[in-house]
Structure formats: C-alpha cells, structure tokens
PDB file of C-alpha atoms in Angstrom:
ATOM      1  CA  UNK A   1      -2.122  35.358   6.200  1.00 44.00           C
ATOM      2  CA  UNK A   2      -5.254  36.882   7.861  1.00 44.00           C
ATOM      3  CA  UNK A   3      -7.209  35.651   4.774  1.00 41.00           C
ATOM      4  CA  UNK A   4      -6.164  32.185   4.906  1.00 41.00           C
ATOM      5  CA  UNK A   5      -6.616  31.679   8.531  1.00 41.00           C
ATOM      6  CA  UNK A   6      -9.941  33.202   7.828  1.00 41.00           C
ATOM      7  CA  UNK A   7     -11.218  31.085   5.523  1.00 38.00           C
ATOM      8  CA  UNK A   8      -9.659  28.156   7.447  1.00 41.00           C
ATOM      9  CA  UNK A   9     -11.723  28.995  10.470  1.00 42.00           C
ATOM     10  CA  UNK A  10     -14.757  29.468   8.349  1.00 38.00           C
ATOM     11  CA  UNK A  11     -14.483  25.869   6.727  1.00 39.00           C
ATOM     12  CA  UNK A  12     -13.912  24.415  10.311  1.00 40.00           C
ATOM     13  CA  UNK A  13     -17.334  26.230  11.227  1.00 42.00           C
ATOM     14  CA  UNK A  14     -19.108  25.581   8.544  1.00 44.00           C
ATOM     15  CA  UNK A  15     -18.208  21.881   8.462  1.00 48.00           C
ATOM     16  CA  UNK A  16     -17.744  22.022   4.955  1.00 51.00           C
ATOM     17  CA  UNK A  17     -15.272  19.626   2.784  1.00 52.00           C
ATOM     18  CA  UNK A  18     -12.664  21.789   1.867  1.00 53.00           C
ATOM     19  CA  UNK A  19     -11.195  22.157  -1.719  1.00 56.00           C
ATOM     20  CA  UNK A  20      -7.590  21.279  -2.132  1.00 53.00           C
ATOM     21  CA  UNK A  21      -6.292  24.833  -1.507  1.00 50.00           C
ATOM     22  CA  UNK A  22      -8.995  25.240   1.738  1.00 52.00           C
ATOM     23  CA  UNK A  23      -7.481  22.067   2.558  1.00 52.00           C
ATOM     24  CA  UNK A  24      -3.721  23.325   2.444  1.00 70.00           C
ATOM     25  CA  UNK A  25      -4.793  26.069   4.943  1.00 75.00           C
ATOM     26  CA  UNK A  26      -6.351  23.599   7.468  1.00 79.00           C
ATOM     27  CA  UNK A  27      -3.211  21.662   7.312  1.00 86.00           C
ATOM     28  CA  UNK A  28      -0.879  24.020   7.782  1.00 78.00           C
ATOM     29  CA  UNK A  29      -2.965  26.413  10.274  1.00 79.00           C
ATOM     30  CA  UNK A  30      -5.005  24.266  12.302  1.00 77.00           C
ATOM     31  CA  UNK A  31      -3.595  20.718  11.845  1.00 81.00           C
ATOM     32  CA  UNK A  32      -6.763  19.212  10.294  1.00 86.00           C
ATOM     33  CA  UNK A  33      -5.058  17.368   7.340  1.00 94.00           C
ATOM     34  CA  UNK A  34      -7.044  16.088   4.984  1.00 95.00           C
ATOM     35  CA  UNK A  35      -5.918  13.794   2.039  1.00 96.00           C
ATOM     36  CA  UNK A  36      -7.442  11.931  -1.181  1.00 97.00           C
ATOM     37  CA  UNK A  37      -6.549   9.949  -4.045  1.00 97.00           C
ATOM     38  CA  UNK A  38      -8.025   9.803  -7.569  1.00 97.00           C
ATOM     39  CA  UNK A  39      -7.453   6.435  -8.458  1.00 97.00           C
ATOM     40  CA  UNK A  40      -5.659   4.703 -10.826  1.00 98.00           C
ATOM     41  CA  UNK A  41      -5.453   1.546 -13.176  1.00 98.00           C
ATOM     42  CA  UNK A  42      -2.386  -0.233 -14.220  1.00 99.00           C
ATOM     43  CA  UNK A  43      -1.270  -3.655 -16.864  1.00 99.00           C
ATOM     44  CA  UNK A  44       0.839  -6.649 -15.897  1.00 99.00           C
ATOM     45  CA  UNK A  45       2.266  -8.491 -18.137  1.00 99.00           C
ATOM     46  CA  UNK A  46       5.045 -11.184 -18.421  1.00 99.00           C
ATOM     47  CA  UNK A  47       8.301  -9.867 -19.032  1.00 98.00           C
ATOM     48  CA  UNK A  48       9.466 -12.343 -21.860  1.00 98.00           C
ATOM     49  CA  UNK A  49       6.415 -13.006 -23.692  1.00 98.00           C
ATOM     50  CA  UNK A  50       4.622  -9.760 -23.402  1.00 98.00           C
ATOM     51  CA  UNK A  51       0.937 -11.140 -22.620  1.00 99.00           C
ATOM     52  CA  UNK A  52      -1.298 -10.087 -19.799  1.00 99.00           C
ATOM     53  CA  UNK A  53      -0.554 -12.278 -16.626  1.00 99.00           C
ATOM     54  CA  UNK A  54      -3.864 -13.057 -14.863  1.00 99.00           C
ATOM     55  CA  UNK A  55      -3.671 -13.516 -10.939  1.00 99.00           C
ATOM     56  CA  UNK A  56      -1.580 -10.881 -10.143  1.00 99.00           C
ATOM     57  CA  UNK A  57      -2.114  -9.740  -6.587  1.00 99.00           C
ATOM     58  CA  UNK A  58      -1.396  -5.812  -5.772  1.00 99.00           C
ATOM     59  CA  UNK A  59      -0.965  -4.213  -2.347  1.00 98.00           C
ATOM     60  CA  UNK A  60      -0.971  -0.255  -2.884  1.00 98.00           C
ATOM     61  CA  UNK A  61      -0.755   1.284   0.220  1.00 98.00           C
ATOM     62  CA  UNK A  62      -0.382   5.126   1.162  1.00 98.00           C
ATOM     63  CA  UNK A  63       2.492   5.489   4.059  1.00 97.00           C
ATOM     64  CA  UNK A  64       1.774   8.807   6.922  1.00 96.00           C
ATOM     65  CA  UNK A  65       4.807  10.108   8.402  1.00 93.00           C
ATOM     66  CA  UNK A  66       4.309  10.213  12.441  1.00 85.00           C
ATOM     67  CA  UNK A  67       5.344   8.741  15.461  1.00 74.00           C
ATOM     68  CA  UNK A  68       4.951   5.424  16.642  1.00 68.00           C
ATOM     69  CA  UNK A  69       1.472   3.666  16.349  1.00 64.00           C
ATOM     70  CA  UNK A  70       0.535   6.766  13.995  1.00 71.00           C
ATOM     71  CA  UNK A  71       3.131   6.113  11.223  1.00 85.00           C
ATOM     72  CA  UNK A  72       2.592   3.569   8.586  1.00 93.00           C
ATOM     73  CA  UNK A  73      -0.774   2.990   6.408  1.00 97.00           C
ATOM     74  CA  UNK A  74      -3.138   5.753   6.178  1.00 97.00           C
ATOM     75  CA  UNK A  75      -5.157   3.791   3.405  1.00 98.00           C
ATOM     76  CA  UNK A  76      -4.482  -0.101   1.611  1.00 99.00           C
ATOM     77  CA  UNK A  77      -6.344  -1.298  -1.193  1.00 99.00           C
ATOM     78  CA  UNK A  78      -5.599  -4.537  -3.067  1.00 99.00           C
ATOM     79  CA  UNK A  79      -6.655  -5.734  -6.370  1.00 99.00           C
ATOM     80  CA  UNK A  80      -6.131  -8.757  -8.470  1.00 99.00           C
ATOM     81  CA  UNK A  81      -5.862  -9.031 -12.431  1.00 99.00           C
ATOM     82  CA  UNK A  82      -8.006 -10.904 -14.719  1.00 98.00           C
ATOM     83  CA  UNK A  83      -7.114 -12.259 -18.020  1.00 98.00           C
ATOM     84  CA  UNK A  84      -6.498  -8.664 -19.572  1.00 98.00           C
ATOM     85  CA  UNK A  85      -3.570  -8.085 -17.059  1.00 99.00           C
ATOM     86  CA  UNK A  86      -5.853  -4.849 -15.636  1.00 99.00           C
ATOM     87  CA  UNK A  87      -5.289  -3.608 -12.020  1.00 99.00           C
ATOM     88  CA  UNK A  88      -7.646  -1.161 -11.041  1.00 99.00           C
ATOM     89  CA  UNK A  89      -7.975   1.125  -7.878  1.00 99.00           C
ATOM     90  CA  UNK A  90     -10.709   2.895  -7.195  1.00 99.00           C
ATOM     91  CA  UNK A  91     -10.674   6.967  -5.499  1.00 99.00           C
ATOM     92  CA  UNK A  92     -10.866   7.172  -1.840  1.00 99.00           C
ATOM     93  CA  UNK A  93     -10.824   9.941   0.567  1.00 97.00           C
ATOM     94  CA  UNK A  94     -10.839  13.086   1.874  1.00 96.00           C
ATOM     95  CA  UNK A  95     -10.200  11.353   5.173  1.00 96.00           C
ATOM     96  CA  UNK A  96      -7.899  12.921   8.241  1.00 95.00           C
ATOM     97  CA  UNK A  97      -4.359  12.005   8.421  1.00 95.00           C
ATOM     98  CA  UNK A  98      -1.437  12.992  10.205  1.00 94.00           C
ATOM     99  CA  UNK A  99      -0.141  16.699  10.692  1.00 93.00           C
ATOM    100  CA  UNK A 100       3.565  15.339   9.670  1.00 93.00           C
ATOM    101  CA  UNK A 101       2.289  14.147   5.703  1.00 94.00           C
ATOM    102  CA  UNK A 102       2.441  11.517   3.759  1.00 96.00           C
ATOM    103  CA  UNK A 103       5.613   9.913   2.680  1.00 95.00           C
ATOM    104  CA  UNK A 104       7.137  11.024  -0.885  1.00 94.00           C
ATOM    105  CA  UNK A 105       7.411   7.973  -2.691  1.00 95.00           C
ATOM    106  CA  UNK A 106       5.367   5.856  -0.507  1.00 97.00           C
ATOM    107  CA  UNK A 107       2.031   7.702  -1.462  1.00 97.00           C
ATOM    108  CA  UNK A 108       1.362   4.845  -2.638  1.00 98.00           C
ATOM    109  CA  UNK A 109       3.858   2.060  -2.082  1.00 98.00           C
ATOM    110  CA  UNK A 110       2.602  -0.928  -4.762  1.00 98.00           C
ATOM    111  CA  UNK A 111       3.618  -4.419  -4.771  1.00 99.00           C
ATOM    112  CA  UNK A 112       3.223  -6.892  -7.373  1.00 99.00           C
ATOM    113  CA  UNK A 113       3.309 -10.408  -6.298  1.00 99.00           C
ATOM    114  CA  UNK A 114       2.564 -13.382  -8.294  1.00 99.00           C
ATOM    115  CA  UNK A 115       3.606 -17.125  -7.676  1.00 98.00           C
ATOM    116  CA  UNK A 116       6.393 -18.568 -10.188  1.00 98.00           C
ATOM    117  CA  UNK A 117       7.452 -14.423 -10.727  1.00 99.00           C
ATOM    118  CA  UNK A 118       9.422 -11.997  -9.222  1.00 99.00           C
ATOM    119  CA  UNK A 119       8.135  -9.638  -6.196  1.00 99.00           C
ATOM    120  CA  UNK A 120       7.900  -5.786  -8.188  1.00 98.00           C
ATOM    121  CA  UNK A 121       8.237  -2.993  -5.896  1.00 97.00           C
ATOM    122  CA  UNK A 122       7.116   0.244  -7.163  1.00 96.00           C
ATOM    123  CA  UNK A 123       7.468   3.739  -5.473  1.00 95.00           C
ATOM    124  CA  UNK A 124       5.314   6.317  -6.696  1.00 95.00           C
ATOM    125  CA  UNK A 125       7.930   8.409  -8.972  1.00 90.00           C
ATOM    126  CA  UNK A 126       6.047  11.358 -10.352  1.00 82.00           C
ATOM    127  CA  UNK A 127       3.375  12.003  -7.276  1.00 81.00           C
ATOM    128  CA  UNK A 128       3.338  14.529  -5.410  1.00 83.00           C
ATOM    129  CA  UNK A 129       6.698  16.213  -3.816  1.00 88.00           C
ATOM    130  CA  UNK A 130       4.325  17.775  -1.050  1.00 90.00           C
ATOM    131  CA  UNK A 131       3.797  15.609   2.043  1.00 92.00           C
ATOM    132  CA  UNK A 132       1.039  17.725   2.767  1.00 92.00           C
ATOM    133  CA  UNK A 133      -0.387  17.891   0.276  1.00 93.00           C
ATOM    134  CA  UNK A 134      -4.565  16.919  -0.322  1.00 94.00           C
ATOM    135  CA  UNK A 135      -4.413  14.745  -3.218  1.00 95.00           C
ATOM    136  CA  UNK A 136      -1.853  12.089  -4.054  1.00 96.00           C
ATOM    137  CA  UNK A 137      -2.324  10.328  -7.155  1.00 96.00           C
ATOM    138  CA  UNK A 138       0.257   7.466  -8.354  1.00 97.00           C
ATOM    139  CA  UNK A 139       2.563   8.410 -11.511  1.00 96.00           C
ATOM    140  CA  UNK A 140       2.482   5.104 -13.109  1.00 96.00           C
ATOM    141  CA  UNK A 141      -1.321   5.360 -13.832  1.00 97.00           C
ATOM    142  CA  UNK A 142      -2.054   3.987 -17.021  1.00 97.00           C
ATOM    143  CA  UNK A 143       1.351   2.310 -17.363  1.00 98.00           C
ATOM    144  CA  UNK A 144       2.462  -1.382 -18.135  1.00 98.00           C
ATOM    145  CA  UNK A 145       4.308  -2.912 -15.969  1.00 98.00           C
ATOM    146  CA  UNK A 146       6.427  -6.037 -16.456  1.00 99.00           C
ATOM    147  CA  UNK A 147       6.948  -9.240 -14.099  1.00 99.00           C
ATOM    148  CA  UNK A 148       9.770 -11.433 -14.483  1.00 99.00           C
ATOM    149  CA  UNK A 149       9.829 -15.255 -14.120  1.00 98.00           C
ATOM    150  CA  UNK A 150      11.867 -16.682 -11.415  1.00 98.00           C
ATOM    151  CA  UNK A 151      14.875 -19.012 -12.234  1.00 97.00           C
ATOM    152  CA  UNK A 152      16.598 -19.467  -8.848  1.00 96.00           C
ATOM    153  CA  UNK A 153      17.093 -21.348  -5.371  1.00 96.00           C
ATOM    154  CA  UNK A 154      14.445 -22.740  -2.931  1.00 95.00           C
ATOM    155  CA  UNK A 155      16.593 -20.141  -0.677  1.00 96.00           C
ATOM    156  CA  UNK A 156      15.704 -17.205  -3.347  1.00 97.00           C
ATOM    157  CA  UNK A 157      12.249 -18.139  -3.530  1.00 98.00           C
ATOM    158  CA  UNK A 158      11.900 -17.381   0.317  1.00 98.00           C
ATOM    159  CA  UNK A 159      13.638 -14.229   0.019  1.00 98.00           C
ATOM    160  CA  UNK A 160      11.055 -12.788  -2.478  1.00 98.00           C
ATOM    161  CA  UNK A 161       8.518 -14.412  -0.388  1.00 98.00           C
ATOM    162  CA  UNK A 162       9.854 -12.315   2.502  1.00 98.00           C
ATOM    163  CA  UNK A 163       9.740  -9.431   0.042  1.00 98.00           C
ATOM    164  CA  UNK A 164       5.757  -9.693  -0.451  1.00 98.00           C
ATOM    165  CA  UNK A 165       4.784 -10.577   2.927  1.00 98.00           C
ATOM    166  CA  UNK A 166       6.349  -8.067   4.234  1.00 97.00           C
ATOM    167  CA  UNK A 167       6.779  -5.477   1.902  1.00 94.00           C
ATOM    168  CA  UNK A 168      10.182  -2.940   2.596  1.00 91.00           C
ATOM    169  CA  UNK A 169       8.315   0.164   2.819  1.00 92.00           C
ATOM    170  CA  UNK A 170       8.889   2.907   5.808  1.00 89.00           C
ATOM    171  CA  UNK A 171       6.811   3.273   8.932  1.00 86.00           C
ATOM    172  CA  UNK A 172       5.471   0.585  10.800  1.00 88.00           C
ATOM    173  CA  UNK A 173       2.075  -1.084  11.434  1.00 92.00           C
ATOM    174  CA  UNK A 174      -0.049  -0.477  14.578  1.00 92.00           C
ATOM    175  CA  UNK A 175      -2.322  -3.424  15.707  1.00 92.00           C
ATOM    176  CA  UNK A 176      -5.612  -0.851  14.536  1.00 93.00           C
ATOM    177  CA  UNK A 177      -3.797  -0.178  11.233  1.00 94.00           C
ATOM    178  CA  UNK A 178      -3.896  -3.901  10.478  1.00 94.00           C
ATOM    179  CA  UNK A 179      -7.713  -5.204  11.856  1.00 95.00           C
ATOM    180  CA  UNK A 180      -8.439  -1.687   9.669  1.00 96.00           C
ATOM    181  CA  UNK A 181      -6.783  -2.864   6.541  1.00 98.00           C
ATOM    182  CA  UNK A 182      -6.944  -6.854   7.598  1.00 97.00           C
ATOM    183  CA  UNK A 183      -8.688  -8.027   4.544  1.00 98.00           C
ATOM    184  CA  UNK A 184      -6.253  -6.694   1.879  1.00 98.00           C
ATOM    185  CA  UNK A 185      -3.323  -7.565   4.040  1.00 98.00           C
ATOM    186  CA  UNK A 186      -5.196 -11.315   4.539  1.00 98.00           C
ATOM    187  CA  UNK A 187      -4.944 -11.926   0.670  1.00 98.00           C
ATOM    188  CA  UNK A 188      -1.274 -11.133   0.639  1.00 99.00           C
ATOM    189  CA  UNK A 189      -0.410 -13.392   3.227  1.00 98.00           C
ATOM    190  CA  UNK A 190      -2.682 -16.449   1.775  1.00 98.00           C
ATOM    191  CA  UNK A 191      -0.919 -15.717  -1.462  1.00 98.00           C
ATOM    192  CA  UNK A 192       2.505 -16.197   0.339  1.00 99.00           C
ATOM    193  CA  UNK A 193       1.368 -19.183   2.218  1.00 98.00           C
ATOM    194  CA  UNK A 194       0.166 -21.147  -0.352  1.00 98.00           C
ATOM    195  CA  UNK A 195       3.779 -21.441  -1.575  1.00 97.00           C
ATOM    196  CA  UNK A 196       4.754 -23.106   1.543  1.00 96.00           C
ATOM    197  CA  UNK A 197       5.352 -26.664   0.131  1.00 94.00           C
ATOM    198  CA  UNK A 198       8.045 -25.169  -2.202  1.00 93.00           C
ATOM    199  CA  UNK A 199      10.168 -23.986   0.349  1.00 94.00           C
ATOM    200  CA  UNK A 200      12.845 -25.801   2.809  1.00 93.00           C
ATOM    201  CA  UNK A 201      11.285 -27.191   5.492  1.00 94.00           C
ATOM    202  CA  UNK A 202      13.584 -24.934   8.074  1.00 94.00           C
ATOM    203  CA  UNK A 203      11.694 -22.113   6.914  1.00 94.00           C
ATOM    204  CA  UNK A 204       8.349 -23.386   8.782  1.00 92.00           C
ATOM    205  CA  UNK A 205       9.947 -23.577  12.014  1.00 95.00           C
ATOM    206  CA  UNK A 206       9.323 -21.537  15.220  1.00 96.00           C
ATOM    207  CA  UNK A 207      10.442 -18.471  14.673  1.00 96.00           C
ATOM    208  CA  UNK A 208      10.985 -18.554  11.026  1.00 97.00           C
ATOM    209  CA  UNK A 209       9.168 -16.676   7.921  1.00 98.00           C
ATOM    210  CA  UNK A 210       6.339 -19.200   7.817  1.00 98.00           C
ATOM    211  CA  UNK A 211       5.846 -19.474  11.138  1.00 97.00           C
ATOM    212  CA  UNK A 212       5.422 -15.722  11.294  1.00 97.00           C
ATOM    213  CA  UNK A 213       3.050 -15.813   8.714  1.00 98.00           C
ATOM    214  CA  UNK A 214       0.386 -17.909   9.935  1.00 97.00           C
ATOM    215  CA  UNK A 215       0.666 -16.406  13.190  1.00 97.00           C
ATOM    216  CA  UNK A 216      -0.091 -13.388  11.100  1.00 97.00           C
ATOM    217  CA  UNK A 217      -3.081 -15.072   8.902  1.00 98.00           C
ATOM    218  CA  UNK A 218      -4.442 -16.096  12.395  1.00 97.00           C
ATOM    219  CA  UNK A 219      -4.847 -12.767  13.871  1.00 96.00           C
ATOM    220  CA  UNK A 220      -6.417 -11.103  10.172  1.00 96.00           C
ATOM    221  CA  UNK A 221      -8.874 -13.657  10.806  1.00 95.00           C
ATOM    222  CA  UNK A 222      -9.832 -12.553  14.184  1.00 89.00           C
ATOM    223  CA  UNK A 223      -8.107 -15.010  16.275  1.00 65.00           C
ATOM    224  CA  UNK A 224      -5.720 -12.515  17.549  1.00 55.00           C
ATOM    225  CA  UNK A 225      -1.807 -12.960  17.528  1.00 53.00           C
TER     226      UNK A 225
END
C-alpha cells in the first residue's frame, strides 16, 4: 500500500500521464480518475439483403456514474457510413472523469439510426467490468452489425423516433454536457427531424416529441432553450 500511494503521489508531482496501472492508483487513492478509449470501427448492413447501408448515423457515447449535473456523457462521438457500411471512431482520452466510474455497459452506449430502418441499441457487452477502470474499449469492434427495415404504423415510426432522439441510456444530461457534445448530438436530432412530414400531425404539437425536438435543435445551435 505504501508503494502505491507512493508512486501515486510521485505521478501527481511530477505531472506525468500515468500508465493504466499508475492510473488505477490515482483513482482509487487520490480521486484523480483518468480514462481513455482506443477506438474502434464497426459495418452496417441491411438485415435482409446483406449489403452495406450508406447513411447510417452513430451516436457512441461513454456514460460516468455521479450525481446530478456530473452523471451522464463523459465523451460523444458520432460518425456516419459511406457506401462500404464502415463506422469508424477514432481514440480519445486520458481525460478526468468522475471518482464513481464509468457505467458497465454504457462505456460506450451506440445507437444506430437510419431513416426507413429500425433504431439499434447496442451496449458494450465484452468491455470492461471495472468502472474504474483507465481504458474502455467497445467489444463489438470489428463486428457487423445488422439494421432492419421498418414495416409498421405512423404511431411506430414515432416511437423509434423517440428511441434515437433520445436514446434510453442511464444518467442524465447537464446543460455543459450538451453545448460540450452539441455538434454530435445536433446531427442526431436533424436526422430525427427530417422525418417530420411522415409522422401524425399531433406529434408536432406543444408539448409533443417534435416540438421537443426543435426546441432542442434550437439551443445546439446556440439559440438557447
């Protein structure tokens, strides 16, 4: 124990970045949490035909355990496919977190939306079963995924609509978590909106999931909420 609060008081002196283990000790000792991810790069494709579906928009984002205003996104990135299907995410990090961890599961979150499919929610089965841990990676890199053509009601349609503009993942998000992330979150919700004009016409009223979206849209583009 004397060794590893050593070292931990060292690295904190010295200003250095830690290495994942160095990192672990900071964490657990000191409360200066540090976390990472090494990237990753997966296919969509259509579930009944097999080919690569172009257009594809992704929302990964890596859920902190905390308390209110704290919980939520640590990081969001977004990518959309080209013709190959490809959805790539580039490393990010070490940055400072919270003390509690990152959600298991939710480290990252991803969701697949695309218009005339099915919303795909992924947790990350196979990451990391530490919440502390420094480096979180996703278990489906390098896998295919499939998305599956909708057949249902203008009713459904909202529902999954619901489902990508608000994806059903823990934790909350504080007003500086969303002008931090407002870009990625800004090309979901444009995605969603443009659907609009398939939808009943009830669902554009005050209070309703369109109306909450470009009340949304307005304040990711700086006009505030």
């Amino acid at each position: 124990m004397r060794r590893a609060i050593g070292i931990g008081l060292l690295m904190l002196a010295s200003g250095l970045t830690p290495q994942p283990a160095e990192a672990d000790i900071l964490c657990k000792w000191f409360g200066r949490c540090l976390y990472e991810s090494p990237g990753f790069r997966i296919a969509v494709v259509d579930r009944e035909t097999g080919q690569p579906l172009a257009d594809v928009h992704a929302l990964a984002e890596w859920v902190q355990y905390g308390y209110h205003g704290t919980d939520g996104p640590l990081m969001v990135q977004d990518a959309v496919s080209g013709p190959d299907g490809l959805l790539v995410f580039p490393p990010w990090g070490p940055i400072r977190g919270s003390t509690a961890g990152l959600a298991v599961g939710y480290d990252p979150f991803v969701s697949l939306f695309k218009a005339g499919y099915k919303v795909s929610d992924t947790n990350n089965r196979g990451g990391s079963l530490d919440q502390r841990a420094r480096v979180h990676g996703f278990g489906g890199d390098g896998q295919i995924y499939f998305l599956e053509s909708f057949r249902g009601t203008p009713e459904e349609w909202v529902e999954q609509l619901r489902r990508a503009a608000y994806p059903n993942r823990p934790g909350g998000t504080s007003e500086q978590q969303a002008r931090q992330f407002r870009d990625q979150y800004l090309s979901r919700m444009r995605g969603v909106w443009s659907e609009r004009g398939k939808v009943p016409q009830q669902h554009q009223k005050e209070g309703q999931l369109f109306w909450h979206i470009e009340r949304d849209i307005r304040f990711y583009e700086g006009d505030g909420r």
